[in-house]
Amino acid sequence: MLRFLKVAFLSLVMTLAIAADKLPSAYDGYADSAISNSYQNMPVQLYGVAIKWNKDCLGGKAAQCQRLGDAFVEGLGDLEPSVRVALGYYLKACSLGLGNACATSATMLRDGEAGPPNPALAGDRASHGCTTLNDSASCAALGVALFRGDGMATDKARAIALWDAACAAKADDGCRLKAGALFHESSDAASHKTAVALYDTACKAGKAWGCEGMMLAWDRPAADRSRDDEQVAYYAQRGCLETSGDTTSLCGRYGALLIASGDYPQIKRGEPMLKAACLAGDGPSCTGLGTYAIERASGLSTKRKQAAGYLRRGCDLGEMAGCAALGKAYVEGNQVSLNEAAGAALLRRACSNGDAPACQLATAHGAPPASGMAIDPSLPSSEQLALARKAVDSGNRKAGFDTVAMLAGESVADAQWLLGGWQYYGQAGLYDQPQTESGAAMIAAAAAGGNVDAAIWAGMAHWYGDGLEYDRDKGLRYMAIAAPSSPMAMAIYRSMKAQPIREENARRQKEMEEAAKQRKQSWSYSWQTFDTSSSSRTSSSYSSSSSNSWQSIASMRDQSDFNQMIKYYTGGTSVCPSYNRYC
């Protein structure tokens, strides 16, 4: 999610976090406000210094509007992350004359980051930033609208001219967009050659998008070159380890190549990369890991029973090979319960979207033309779960339950959380009597799979021994899963981390009180037996020393977390903390 924002604002936000005199803190006051993001008038909760930034923004200071936009993307300090709020501030900054904010808001509107895509307004803001404010990044964004015909008449020649000018002005997006359009949208050899030259220059300059382009160029046969696995591997490795920007797909491909080598140490390095890339939203990485797991690749720690979950995630991310592999698993009953109807639906989806092997599989297995299932199992899992809940609430319990149970069997964490809740607390017509033991186990599985609500539930249950065994270490680990995605979970996690300090302070307080009592008794005894002729005195001393330090947990950007994980597994650092969701 937020692929563009993840890359574009990383350095800016990190600079802001370091340079700011103070972070927005609830301890410094609270105020309500609102900002329009073109979809709605968004309510805003402001804390501390952000109240002043907002006042300055509404007073006409564009830089402060942009600052708030960046802060709400990041979730800076105590501000709750919200791209919808951030878009409002970027639009405000654009209207006040900040060209870069026009480019940012245009991209968010075009890609539907904060609501349904709005190509007309996206084009308008890009045009304003480009023609009125002379901003190169806005001109690059305007080129996208012109090339696609989004909200305006298609004009590919002008689009490329805008990208050329933006690229010449050192606007990285101009070069990237021009290369992408020529490589992916054009079929002539000259366009392909120009794109590859742009990719090569960018890769040599340490830009991830350039190395990714070179990797793809060597991965696909062309008129002037044949496919070269060594070059693919070279650019995947170089892009993953030596460039800045969005390295997700590069590291996923590099991880897959390390696993494919069959060398055990290399597999141990590659598997975490593939998992992290999948978690970051790279469909091919999810499909690759699921395929390796289901085929029992030697040396892999990922279990075969987890394979379906990775294939489903790949399918949900639009990777048709993932849909096909999951469909095959269902028609063969391989690591999932045999379900020819579900398999047929998945194979048809992959086939209709151009996956030739899926078409062959559907024919070979004699897959029926219609699934006959109330809820289409080829839909993304989030859509299936929404329909399942609606079905159960409306009385069609079997249809809803069958879908949720099927997805839970694939290890889809959101389905496990829903099914576990039904079991633990009871659900009329499904579990008339609560099944707390199986429900708690299902919720724990959902938490381990990354469901934030389940992780909070399991963390608290282990912490207090309520529903799950009393185990503070497990409670802390589960809460660490949820902490990066939930301000509430982060607050609980910090409190849990501080519990030993509180207990040590309480122990010391009790010890000091006991020592004071003993000193008083000693003094009383000495007074009662005081002998002026004696030169000796009974003395007692009390000393205690301890050092406790508070390790604050900074909120880092997603790409920073991903890059830290890569450094950890490739020897660049010895630390990968538990609150990093990729570790």
JSON list of C-alpha atoms in Angstrom, two decimals, residues 202-208 211 234-245 247 250-251 254 563 566-567 570:
[
{"chain": "A", "resi": 202, "resn": "ALA", "atom": "CA", "xyz": [19.54, 5.40, -13.24]},
{"chain": "A", "resi": 203, "resn": "CYS", "atom": "CA", "xyz": [20.84, 2.05, -12.00]},
{"chain": "A", "resi": 204, "resn": "LYS", "atom": "CA", "xyz": [24.44, 3.26, -12.19]},
{"chain": "A", "resi": 205, "resn": "ALA", "atom": "CA", "xyz": [23.33, 6.31, -10.19]},
{"chain": "A", "resi": 206, "resn": "GLY", "atom": "CA", "xyz": [22.04, 4.03, -7.42]},
{"chain": "A", "resi": 207, "resn": "LYS", "atom": "CA", "xyz": [18.32, 4.31, -8.13]},
{"chain": "A", "resi": 208, "resn": "ALA", "atom": "CA", "xyz": [16.23, 1.21, -7.50]},
{"chain": "A", "resi": 211, "resn": "CYS", "atom": "CA", "xyz": [18.06, -1.55, -11.70]},
{"chain": "A", "resi": 234, "resn": "TYR", "atom": "CA", "xyz": [23.22, -9.33, -11.27]},
{"chain": "A", "resi": 235, "resn": "TYR", "atom": "CA", "xyz": [20.69, -6.49, -11.42]},
{"chain": "A", "resi": 236, "resn": "ALA", "atom": "CA", "xyz": [18.42, -8.07, -8.82]},
{"chain": "A", "resi": 237, "resn": "GLN", "atom": "CA", "xyz": [21.32, -8.32, -6.37]},
{"chain": "A", "resi": 238, "resn": "ARG", "atom": "CA", "xyz": [22.70, -4.89, -7.16]},
{"chain": "A", "resi": 239, "resn": "GLY", "atom": "CA", "xyz": [19.29, -3.23, -6.99]},
{"chain": "A", "resi": 240, "resn": "CYS", "atom": "CA", "xyz": [18.40, -4.91, -3.72]},
{"chain": "A", "resi": 241, "resn": "LEU", "atom": "CA", "xyz": [21.66, -4.24, -1.89]},
{"chain": "A", "resi": 242, "resn": "GLU", "atom": "CA", "xyz": [23.14, -1.12, -3.45]},
{"chain": "A", "resi": 243, "resn": "THR", "atom": "CA", "xyz": [20.32, 1.27, -4.41]},
{"chain": "A", "resi": 244, "resn": "SER", "atom": "CA", "xyz": [17.87, 3.63, -2.76]},
{"chain": "A", "resi": 245, "resn": "GLY", "atom": "CA", "xyz": [14.14, 3.80, -3.33]},
{"chain": "A", "resi": 247, "resn": "THR", "atom": "CA", "xyz": [13.69, -2.16, -3.57]},
{"chain": "A", "resi": 250, "resn": "LEU", "atom": "CA", "xyz": [14.30, -6.44, -6.55]},
{"chain": "A", "resi": 251, "resn": "CYS", "atom": "CA", "xyz": [14.87, -8.03, -3.16]},
{"chain": "A", "resi": 254, "resn": "TYR", "atom": "CA", "xyz": [17.05, -11.77, -5.46]},
{"chain": "A", "resi": 563, "resn": "ASN", "atom": "CA", "xyz": [15.81, -1.97, 4.11]},
{"chain": "A", "resi": 566, "resn": "ILE", "atom": "CA", "xyz": [17.68, -6.67, 4.11]},
{"chain": "A", "resi": 567, "resn": "LYS", "atom": "CA", "xyz": [20.82, -5.34, 5.82]},
{"chain": "A", "resi": 570, "resn": "THR", "atom": "CA", "xyz": [22.91, -9.83, 4.33]}
]
